[in-house]
CSV table of C-alpha atoms and ligand atoms in Angstrom, one decimal:
chain,number,residue,atom,x,y,z
D,1,UNK,CA,-17.9,10.7,15.2
D,2,UNK,CA,-17.4,9.4,11.4
D,3,UNK,CA,-14.7,7.3,10.4
D,4,UNK,CA,-13.3,8.2,6.9
D,5,UNK,CA,-11.5,5.7,5.0
D,6,UNK,CA,-9.1,7.5,2.4
D,7,UNK,CA,-9.9,10.9,4.1
D,8,UNK,CA,-6.7,12.4,3.0
D,9,UNK,CA,-7.4,11.9,-0.6
D,10,UNK,CA,-8.9,14.2,-3.1
D,11,UNK,CA,-12.6,13.7,-2.5
D,12,UNK,CA,-12.1,12.6,1.0
D,13,UNK,CA,-10.4,15.9,2.0
D,14,UNK,CA,-13.1,18.0,0.8
D,15,UNK,CA,-15.7,15.9,2.2
D,16,UNK,CA,-13.7,16.1,5.8
D,17,UNK,CA,-14.2,19.9,5.5
D,18,UNK,CA,-18.0,19.6,4.9
D,19,UNK,CA,-18.4,17.0,7.9
D,20,UNK,CA,-16.5,19.4,10.2
D,21,UNK,CA,-18.5,22.4,9.0
D,22,UNK,CA,-21.7,20.5,9.8
D,23,UNK,CA,-20.4,19.7,13.1
D,24,UNK,CA,-19.3,16.2,12.9
D,25,UNK,CA,-16.1,14.8,14.4
D,26,UNK,CA,-14.0,12.7,12.1
D,27,UNK,CA,-11.3,10.4,12.2
D,28,UNK,CA,-9.1,9.4,9.2
D,29,UNK,CA,-8.2,6.2,8.1
D,30,UNK,CA,-5.6,6.3,5.4
D,31,UNK,CA,-2.4,4.4,4.4
D,32,UNK,CA,-1.2,7.5,2.3
D,33,UNK,CA,-0.5,5.5,-0.7
D,34,UNK,CA,-2.0,8.3,-2.7
D,35,UNK,CA,-2.1,11.1,-0.5
D,36,UNK,CA,-0.4,13.3,2.0
D,37,UNK,CA,-0.9,14.0,5.6
D,38,UNK,CA,-0.4,17.6,4.8
D,39,UNK,CA,-3.9,17.6,3.4
D,40,UNK,CA,-5.4,17.0,6.7
D,41,UNK,CA,-3.4,19.7,8.1
D,42,UNK,CA,-5.1,22.0,5.8
D,43,UNK,CA,-8.4,20.8,6.5
D,44,UNK,CA,-7.7,21.8,10.1
D,45,UNK,CA,-6.7,25.2,8.8
D,46,UNK,CA,-10.0,25.7,6.9
D,47,UNK,CA,-12.3,24.6,9.2
D,48,UNK,CA,-10.5,25.5,12.8
D,49,UNK,CA,-11.4,21.9,13.9
D,50,UNK,CA,-9.1,19.1,14.9
D,51,UNK,CA,-8.7,16.2,12.3
D,52,UNK,CA,-8.0,12.8,14.1
D,53,UNK,CA,-6.1,10.5,11.8
D,54,UNK,CA,-4.7,7.0,11.8
D,55,UNK,CA,-2.1,5.6,9.4
D,56,UNK,CA,-3.5,2.2,8.5
D,57,UNK,CA,-4.4,0.0,5.7
D,58,UNK,CA,-8.1,-0.9,5.0
D,59,UNK,CA,-6.8,-4.6,4.4
D,60,UNK,CA,-5.8,-4.9,8.1
D,61,UNK,CA,-9.1,-5.9,9.9
D,62,UNK,CA,-7.6,-5.5,13.6
D,63,UNK,CA,-6.3,-2.0,12.8
D,64,UNK,CA,-9.8,-1.2,11.6
D,65,UNK,CA,-11.4,-2.7,14.8
D,66,UNK,CA,-8.9,-0.7,17.1
D,67,UNK,CA,-9.9,2.3,15.0
D,68,UNK,CA,-13.5,1.9,15.2
D,69,UNK,CA,-13.3,1.1,19.0
D,70,UNK,CA,-11.3,3.9,20.0
D,71,UNK,CA,-13.0,6.5,18.0
D,72,UNK,CA,-16.7,5.2,19.0
D,73,UNK,CA,-17.4,6.0,15.4
D,74,UNK,CA,-21.2,5.5,14.5
D,75,UNK,CA,-20.7,5.4,10.6
D,76,UNK,CA,-18.1,5.0,8.0
D,77,UNK,CA,-17.6,6.7,4.6
D,78,UNK,CA,-15.1,4.6,2.5
D,79,UNK,CA,-13.3,6.2,0.0
D,80,UNK,CA,-10.2,4.2,0.5
D,81,UNK,CA,-9.1,2.6,-2.6
D,82,UNK,CA,-7.0,2.6,-5.9
D,83,UNK,CA,-8.8,4.5,-8.7
D,84,UNK,CA,-6.5,4.5,-12.0
D,85,UNK,CA,-8.1,2.7,-15.0
D,86,UNK,CA,-4.8,1.9,-16.8
D,87,UNK,CA,-2.9,0.9,-13.7
D,88,UNK,CA,-5.7,-1.6,-13.1
D,89,UNK,CA,-5.4,-3.4,-16.3
D,90,UNK,CA,-1.5,-3.9,-15.6
D,91,UNK,CA,-2.0,-4.6,-11.8
D,92,UNK,CA,-5.7,-6.1,-11.6
D,93,UNK,CA,-4.6,-8.2,-8.3
D,94,UNK,CA,-3.5,-5.1,-6.6
D,95,UNK,CA,-6.8,-3.6,-7.5
D,96,UNK,CA,-9.1,-6.6,-6.3
D,97,UNK,CA,-6.9,-6.6,-3.1
D,98,UNK,CA,-7.0,-2.9,-2.3
D,99,UNK,CA,-10.5,-2.4,-3.1
D,100,UNK,CA,-12.3,-5.9,-2.7
D,101,UNK,CA,-10.5,-7.2,0.1
D,102,UNK,CA,-9.9,-3.9,1.6
D,103,UNK,CA,-13.9,-3.3,1.7
D,104,UNK,CA,-14.6,-7.0,3.0
D,105,UNK,CA,-12.0,-6.5,6.0
D,106,UNK,CA,-13.7,-3.0,6.4
D,107,UNK,CA,-17.2,-4.6,6.7
D,108,UNK,CA,-16.1,-7.6,8.7
D,109,UNK,CA,-14.5,-4.8,11.4
D,110,UNK,CA,-17.9,-2.8,11.1
D,111,UNK,CA,-19.8,-6.1,12.0
D,112,UNK,CA,-17.8,-6.8,14.9
D,113,UNK,CA,-18.2,-3.5,16.3
D,114,UNK,CA,-21.8,-3.2,15.6
D,115,UNK,CA,-21.2,-0.3,13.5
D,116,UNK,CA,-24.1,-0.7,10.8
D,117,UNK,CA,-23.9,2.7,8.6
D,118,UNK,CA,-22.1,2.8,5.6
D,119,UNK,CA,-21.5,5.5,2.7
D,120,UNK,CA,-19.4,3.8,-0.3
D,121,UNK,CA,-17.6,5.8,-3.0
D,122,UNK,CA,-18.8,3.8,-6.2
D,123,UNK,CA,-18.5,5.4,-9.8
D,124,UNK,CA,-20.4,6.0,-13.0
D,125,UNK,CA,-17.9,3.6,-14.5
D,126,UNK,CA,-20.5,0.6,-13.4
D,127,UNK,CA,-22.7,1.5,-16.1
D,128,UNK,CA,-20.3,0.7,-18.8
D,129,UNK,CA,-20.9,1.8,-22.4
D,130,UNK,CA,-24.3,3.5,-21.9
D,131,UNK,CA,-27.0,2.0,-23.7
D,132,UNK,CA,-29.2,5.0,-22.8
D,133,UNK,CA,-28.6,8.6,-21.5
D,134,UNK,CA,-29.0,10.2,-19.2
D,135,UNK,CA,-28.0,7.4,-16.8
D,136,UNK,CA,-30.5,6.3,-14.3
D,137,UNK,CA,-29.7,4.1,-11.2
D,138,UNK,CA,-31.3,1.2,-13.0
D,139,UNK,CA,-29.3,1.1,-16.1
D,140,UNK,CA,-27.7,-2.1,-16.6
D,141,UNK,CA,-24.3,-2.5,-14.9
D,142,UNK,CA,-21.2,-3.7,-16.4
D,143,UNK,CA,-17.6,-3.3,-16.5
D,144,UNK,CA,-14.7,-2.9,-19.0
D,145,UNK,CA,-11.6,-3.0,-16.8
D,146,UNK,CA,-10.4,-4.3,-13.4
D,147,UNK,CA,-11.2,-1.0,-11.6
D,148,UNK,CA,-14.6,-0.8,-12.5
D,149,UNK,CA,-15.1,-4.6,-11.9
D,150,UNK,CA,-13.6,-4.1,-8.3
D,151,UNK,CA,-16.4,-1.1,-7.9
D,152,UNK,CA,-19.3,-3.6,-9.4
D,153,UNK,CA,-18.0,-6.6,-7.2
D,154,UNK,CA,-18.1,-4.2,-3.9
D,155,UNK,CA,-21.6,-3.0,-4.9
D,156,UNK,CA,-22.6,-6.6,-5.2
D,157,UNK,CA,-21.0,-7.7,-1.8
D,158,UNK,CA,-23.1,-4.4,-0.2
D,159,UNK,CA,-26.2,-5.7,-1.6
D,160,UNK,CA,-25.7,-9.1,-0.3
D,161,UNK,CA,-24.9,-8.0,3.0
D,162,UNK,CA,-27.7,-5.8,3.4
D,163,UNK,CA,-30.2,-8.5,2.4
D,164,UNK,CA,-28.5,-10.7,5.1
D,165,UNK,CA,-28.5,-8.1,7.6
D,166,UNK,CA,-31.5,-5.6,7.5
D,167,UNK,CA,-30.0,-3.4,10.2
D,168,UNK,CA,-27.0,-2.6,7.8
D,169,UNK,CA,-27.7,0.9,6.4
D,170,UNK,CA,-25.6,1.2,3.0
D,171,UNK,CA,-25.7,4.3,0.7
D,172,UNK,CA,-24.0,3.4,-2.9
D,173,UNK,CA,-22.9,7.0,-4.2
D,174,UNK,CA,-22.0,6.7,-7.8
D,175,UNK,CA,-19.9,9.8,-8.9
D,176,UNK,CA,-19.7,11.1,-12.5
D,177,UNK,CA,-16.5,13.2,-13.0
D,178,UNK,CA,-15.3,15.0,-9.6
D,179,UNK,CA,-13.1,18.1,-10.3
D,180,UNK,CA,-12.5,21.6,-8.9
D,181,UNK,CA,-11.5,22.3,-5.5
D,182,UNK,CA,-12.1,24.1,-2.0
D,183,UNK,CA,-12.6,27.8,-2.7
D,184,UNK,CA,-9.8,28.5,0.0
D,185,UNK,CA,-7.2,27.1,-2.7
D,186,UNK,CA,-5.6,25.2,0.1
D,187,UNK,CA,-6.6,21.8,-0.9
D,188,UNK,CA,-7.3,20.2,-4.3
D,189,UNK,CA,-6.3,17.3,-6.6
D,190,UNK,CA,-2.8,16.3,-6.5
D,191,UNK,CA,-2.2,13.5,-8.9
D,192,UNK,CA,1.3,11.7,-8.6
D,193,UNK,CA,3.0,11.4,-12.0
D,194,UNK,CA,1.2,12.1,-15.0
D,195,UNK,CA,-2.4,13.0,-14.6
D,196,UNK,CA,-4.8,10.3,-16.0
D,197,UNK,CA,-8.0,12.7,-16.0
D,198,UNK,CA,-8.7,15.7,-18.1
D,199,UNK,CA,-8.9,18.7,-15.7
D,200,UNK,CA,-5.9,18.3,-13.6
D,201,UNK,CA,-4.0,17.7,-16.9
D,202,UNK,CA,-5.4,20.8,-18.1
D,203,UNK,CA,-4.6,22.7,-14.9
D,204,UNK,CA,-1.1,21.3,-15.2
D,205,UNK,CA,-0.8,22.9,-18.8
D,206,UNK,CA,-2.4,26.3,-17.6
D,207,UNK,CA,0.3,26.3,-14.8
D,208,UNK,CA,3.3,25.5,-17.2
D,209,UNK,CA,3.9,22.0,-15.9
D,210,UNK,CA,3.1,20.4,-19.2
D,211,UNK,CA,3.3,21.9,-22.8
D,212,UNK,CA,-0.1,20.8,-24.2
D,213,UNK,CA,-3.2,18.8,-23.9
D,214,UNK,CA,-3.8,15.5,-25.8
D,215,UNK,CA,-7.6,15.7,-26.8
D,216,UNK,CA,-8.2,11.7,-27.4
D,217,UNK,CA,-10.3,11.7,-30.2
D,218,UNK,CA,-12.7,14.2,-32.2
D,219,UNK,CA,-14.6,12.0,-34.1
D,220,UNK,CA,-17.3,10.6,-31.7
D,221,UNK,CA,-20.9,11.5,-32.3
D,222,UNK,CA,-21.0,14.4,-29.7
D,223,UNK,CA,-21.4,18.4,-30.3
D,224,UNK,CA,-17.7,18.9,-31.3
D,225,UNK,CA,-16.6,15.4,-31.5
D,226,UNK,CA,-14.6,15.3,-28.4
D,227,UNK,CA,-16.0,13.2,-25.5
D,228,UNK,CA,-18.7,14.4,-23.2
D,229,UNK,CA,-18.8,14.2,-19.6
D,230,UNK,CA,-20.9,15.2,-16.3
D,231,UNK,CA,-18.3,17.1,-14.4
D,232,UNK,CA,-19.3,17.6,-10.8
D,233,UNK,CA,-17.8,20.1,-8.4
D,234,UNK,CA,-16.1,18.3,-5.7
D,235,UNK,CA,-17.6,20.6,-3.2
D,236,UNK,CA,-21.1,19.6,-4.2
D,237,UNK,CA,-19.9,16.0,-4.3
D,238,UNK,CA,-18.7,16.5,-0.5
D,239,UNK,CA,-22.1,18.0,0.4
D,240,UNK,CA,-23.9,14.6,-1.2
D,241,UNK,CA,-21.9,12.5,1.4
D,242,UNK,CA,-23.3,14.8,4.1
D,243,UNK,CA,-27.0,14.3,2.6
D,244,UNK,CA,-26.4,10.7,2.4
D,245,UNK,CA,-25.2,10.2,6.1
D,246,UNK,CA,-27.9,12.2,7.3
D,247,UNK,CA,-30.7,10.4,5.4
D,248,UNK,CA,-28.9,7.2,6.9
D,249,UNK,CA,-29.3,8.5,10.3
D,250,UNK,CA,-32.9,9.5,9.6
D,251,UNK,CA,-33.7,5.9,8.6
D,252,UNK,CA,-32.0,4.3,11.3
D,253,UNK,CA,-33.6,6.4,14.0
D,254,UNK,CA,-37.0,5.6,12.7
D,255,UNK,CA,-38.7,2.9,14.6
D,256,UNK,CA,-39.0,0.4,12.1
D,257,UNK,CA,-35.4,-0.7,10.9
D,258,UNK,CA,-37.1,-2.9,8.0
D,259,UNK,CA,-36.7,0.6,6.1
D,260,UNK,CA,-33.0,0.3,6.0
D,261,UNK,CA,-31.6,-0.8,2.6
D,262,UNK,CA,-29.1,0.1,-0.1
D,263,UNK,CA,-29.5,3.8,-0.9
D,264,UNK,CA,-28.1,3.7,-4.7
D,265,UNK,CA,-27.7,7.5,-5.9
D,266,UNK,CA,-26.1,9.0,-8.8
D,267,UNK,CA,-24.0,12.1,-8.0
D,268,UNK,CA,-23.7,14.2,-11.1
D,269,UNK,CA,-25.3,17.5,-12.5
D,270,UNK,CA,-27.1,16.1,-15.4
D,271,UNK,CA,-25.2,18.4,-17.8
D,272,UNK,CA,-22.6,17.1,-20.2
D,273,UNK,CA,-19.7,19.0,-21.4
D,274,UNK,CA,-17.1,18.2,-24.2
D,275,UNK,CA,-13.3,18.1,-24.0
D,276,UNK,CA,-13.1,21.3,-25.9
D,277,UNK,CA,-15.7,23.1,-23.7
D,278,UNK,CA,-13.9,22.4,-20.9
D,279,UNK,CA,-10.6,23.6,-22.2
D,280,UNK,CA,-12.3,27.0,-23.3
D,281,UNK,CA,-13.9,27.2,-19.6
D,282,UNK,CA,-10.5,26.7,-18.2
D,283,UNK,CA,-9.1,29.3,-20.4
D,284,UNK,CA,-11.6,31.8,-19.4
D,285,UNK,CA,-11.2,31.2,-15.6
D,286,UNK,CA,-7.4,31.1,-15.6
D,287,UNK,CA,-6.6,33.8,-18.3
D,288,UNK,CA,-4.2,31.0,-19.7
D,289,UNK,CA,-4.1,29.7,-23.2
D,290,UNK,CA,-4.4,25.8,-23.2
D,291,UNK,CA,-2.6,24.4,-26.2
D,292,UNK,CA,-3.9,21.1,-27.4
D,293,UNK,CA,-3.4,18.9,-30.2
D,294,UNK,CA,-6.2,16.1,-31.4
D,295,UNK,CA,-4.9,12.4,-30.9
D,296,UNK,CA,-6.1,9.0,-31.3
D,297,UNK,CA,-9.1,7.9,-29.2
D,298,UNK,CA,-8.1,6.6,-25.8
D,299,UNK,CA,-8.7,2.7,-25.9
D,300,UNK,CA,-11.8,1.8,-23.7
D,301,UNK,CA,-13.2,5.5,-23.8
D,302,UNK,CA,-17.0,6.1,-24.5
D,303,UNK,CA,-18.5,8.8,-26.4
D,304,UNK,CA,-20.7,10.4,-23.6
D,305,UNK,CA,-21.6,10.0,-20.2
D,306,UNK,CA,-24.2,12.2,-17.8
D,307,UNK,CA,-26.4,11.4,-15.2
D,308,UNK,CA,-29.9,11.5,-14.5
D,309,UNK,CA,-29.8,13.3,-11.0
D,310,UNK,CA,-33.5,12.8,-10.0
D,311,UNK,CA,-33.1,10.1,-7.4
D,312,UNK,CA,-30.6,12.3,-5.4
D,313,UNK,CA,-33.1,15.2,-5.3
D,314,UNK,CA,-35.8,13.1,-4.4
D,315,UNK,CA,-34.2,10.7,-1.9
D,316,UNK,CA,-31.3,12.8,-0.4
D,317,UNK,CA,-32.7,16.3,-1.1
D,318,UNK,CA,-29.4,17.0,-2.8
D,319,UNK,CA,-28.7,18.6,-6.2
D,320,UNK,CA,-25.4,20.0,-7.4
D,321,UNK,CA,-25.4,23.6,-7.5
D,322,UNK,CA,-21.9,24.8,-9.0
D,323,UNK,CA,-21.4,25.0,-12.8
D,324,UNK,CA,-18.2,24.6,-15.0
D,325,UNK,CA,-17.2,28.0,-14.6
D,326,UNK,CA,-16.8,27.6,-10.7
D,327,UNK,CA,-15.1,24.1,-11.2
D,328,UNK,CA,-12.3,25.8,-13.4
D,329,UNK,CA,-12.1,28.6,-11.1
D,330,UNK,CA,-11.4,26.8,-8.0
D,331,UNK,CA,-9.1,24.1,-9.7
D,332,UNK,CA,-7.2,27.2,-11.1
D,333,UNK,CA,-6.9,28.7,-7.6
D,334,UNK,CA,-5.6,25.5,-6.1
D,335,UNK,CA,-3.4,24.8,-9.0
D,336,UNK,CA,-1.7,28.5,-9.3
D,337,UNK,CA,-1.3,28.6,-5.6
D,338,UNK,CA,0.3,25.2,-5.3
D,339,UNK,CA,1.8,24.6,-8.7
D,340,UNK,CA,3.6,21.4,-7.4
D,341,UNK,CA,0.5,20.4,-5.2
D,342,UNK,CA,1.2,19.4,-1.6
D,343,UNK,CA,5.0,19.3,-2.1
D,344,UNK,CA,5.3,23.1,-2.1
Z,1,LIG,P1,-7.6,9.4,-4.0
Z,1,LIG,O1,-6.6,8.4,-4.3
Z,1,LIG,O2,-7.3,11.0,-4.0
Z,1,LIG,O3,-8.1,9.1,-2.3
Z,1,LIG,C1,-8.3,7.6,-2.0
Z,1,LIG,C2,-7.4,7.6,-0.7
Z,1,LIG,O4,-7.3,6.3,-0.4
Z,1,LIG,C3,-5.9,8.0,-0.7
Z,1,LIG,O5,-5.6,9.2,0.2
Z,1,LIG,C4,-5.1,6.7,-0.7
Z,1,LIG,O6,-4.0,6.9,0.2
Z,1,LIG,C5,-6.2,6.0,0.4
Z,1,LIG,N1,-5.9,4.4,0.3
Z,1,LIG,C6,-6.0,3.9,-0.9
Z,1,LIG,N2,-5.7,2.3,-0.7
Z,1,LIG,C7,-6.0,2.2,0.7
Z,1,LIG,C8,-5.9,1.3,1.5
Z,1,LIG,N3,-5.8,0.0,1.2
Z,1,LIG,N4,-6.2,1.4,2.9
Z,1,LIG,C9,-6.3,2.7,3.3
Z,1,LIG,N5,-6.2,3.9,2.5
Z,1,LIG,C10,-5.9,3.7,1.2
Z,1,LIG,O7,-8.8,9.2,-4.8
Z,1,LIG,P2,-10.2,10.3,-4.8
Z,1,LIG,O8,-10.2,10.7,-6.2
Z,1,LIG,O9,-10.4,11.0,-3.7
Z,1,LIG,O10,-11.3,8.9,-4.6
Z,1,LIG,C11,-12.1,8.6,-3.9
Z,1,LIG,C12,-13.0,7.3,-3.9
Z,1,LIG,O11,-13.6,7.7,-4.8
Z,1,LIG,C13,-12.1,6.1,-4.4
Z,1,LIG,O12,-12.9,4.7,-3.9
Z,1,LIG,C14,-12.4,6.2,-6.0
Z,1,LIG,O13,-12.5,4.9,-6.7
Z,1,LIG,C15,-13.8,6.8,-6.0
Z,1,LIG,N6,-14.0,7.4,-7.3
Z,1,LIG,C16,-13.3,8.6,-7.8
Z,1,LIG,C17,-13.5,9.3,-8.8
Z,1,LIG,C18,-12.7,10.4,-9.3
Z,1,LIG,O14,-12.6,10.6,-10.5
Z,1,LIG,N7,-11.9,10.9,-8.6
Z,1,LIG,C19,-14.8,8.9,-9.4
Z,1,LIG,C20,-15.5,8.0,-9.2
Z,1,LIG,C21,-15.3,6.9,-7.9
Z,2,LIG,C1,-12.5,13.1,-19.6
Z,2,LIG,C2,-12.6,12.9,-21.0
Z,2,LIG,C3,-11.1,11.8,-22.3
Z,2,LIG,C4,-7.5,13.2,-20.5
Z,2,LIG,C5,-12.3,8.3,-15.6
Z,2,LIG,C6,-12.7,6.9,-15.2
Z,2,LIG,C7,-13.7,6.7,-14.4
Z,2,LIG,C8,-13.7,7.7,-13.2
Z,2,LIG,C9,-13.7,9.3,-13.7
Z,2,LIG,C10,-13.4,6.9,-11.1
Z,2,LIG,C11,-12.8,11.8,-22.0
Z,2,LIG,C12,-10.8,13.2,-22.4
Z,2,LIG,C13,-8.7,13.0,-20.9
Z,2,LIG,C14,-6.6,13.8,-21.5
Z,2,LIG,C15,-8.4,13.9,-23.0
Z,2,LIG,N1,-13.1,7.6,-12.3
Z,2,LIG,N2,-9.3,13.4,-22.2
Z,2,LIG,N3,-7.1,14.1,-22.7
Z,2,LIG,O1,-12.6,8.7,-18.6
Z,2,LIG,O2,-14.8,9.9,-18.1
Z,2,LIG,O3,-13.4,8.7,-16.2
Z,2,LIG,O4,-12.2,9.3,-14.5
Z,2,LIG,O5,-14.2,6.0,-11.0
Z,2,LIG,O6,-14.1,5.4,-13.8
Z,2,LIG,O7,-12.4,5.9,-16.3
Z,2,LIG,O8,-12.8,10.9,-17.1
Z,2,LIG,O9,-11.2,12.9,-16.9
Z,2,LIG,O10,-10.2,10.6,-18.2
Z,2,LIG,O11,-11.7,11.8,-19.3
Z,2,LIG,O12,-8.7,14.0,-24.1
Z,2,LIG,O13,-5.4,14.0,-21.2
Z,2,LIG,O14,-11.4,13.9,-21.5
Z,2,LIG,O15,-10.9,11.1,-23.5
Z,2,LIG,O16,-13.4,12.2,-22.9
Z,2,LIG,P1,-13.3,9.3,-17.6
Z,2,LIG,P2,-11.3,11.6,-17.8
């Protein structure tokens, strides 16, 4: 049994599908502040398996202790948190409260219940403005906004905890840019209000919810002047979590627990695409035209960011398999079947 905090969200729901397909039982712990229980009903439809869920907040230690005890979970995958960079600048306390305090409460509950395996959602944002590409895990860490700083703080807390208690097995997964959806078109990314990220914005233009895309800057030192990112299919990302969990299990089952450590791994493809390359790929996948206008650079944006995925291959035996055409096609399948997301 795996406790999945934030399991009703975008990445969590897709990961639940792969966990259930691999034979794990899951219990989702989510306050539904940025998600809908409908996503979990759809995970049940996709997998034909039961999804247990608890409406609860990660800042509530007692609720987490009860969830861990009742479910007899042996490990936790911790997705729960707030993730909008701009909002984090306006409401930093809310980000430190939800993300940092929420994680501390979770770790306390895990310690109290003797649950010692954790997979944590970190982000490539912890590399700040890259000094060297591709990004390896030993690249210097920094943050440029409260969201990124909350991830960096949590990473440090996890490293300190693991140093203090070597029986704690932690995997820190640094995601690059997750996009796309499950091939069924039943689950996908469903941002509330104006999408902050590129692919959901493009998909809403394609489906007619928005008139045009603003391309934030075309004067970067990149292939066509627009920002380059390492987009990764959410189903590949989901499988990365399964591999991280299996790797922690394998280490845990060895006699010598001294091998337990923080497995810190990039989850990216290693391939960068520009904004205009994404727009063209989406037009091809959807058969729709995506009108766009070039606008000023978005404050805080970087020119390019892509992973060195070598460590994930070596340590987890995982590599991303799906390319940009599959990312766009699956995103379009979800968006065109659910133009208003889960509100349909
Ligand atoms: P999401 O908003 O779709 O999912 C997060 C889930 O956590 C939601 O279901 C939300 O209701 C829940 N939640 C938030 N605060 C909570 C709390 N205090 N207690 C209980 N539940 C809470 O986001 P996502 O894109 O699925 O991201 C999942 C994780 O991955 C986040 O930690 C995010 O920071 C990280 N991440 C996301 C991206 C990305 O681009 N999507 C990139 C890197 C890292
Ligand atoms: C991608 C590219 C934009 C929207 C953010 C967070 C990061 C991580 C992933 C959680 C950039 C351009 C975008 C638009 C555009 N999240 N763009 N028009 O900025 O790489 O990362 O999400 O951890 O922390 O910062 O992703 O999808 O916002 O932008 O031109 O309407 O698309 O300028 O070049 P980003 P993104």
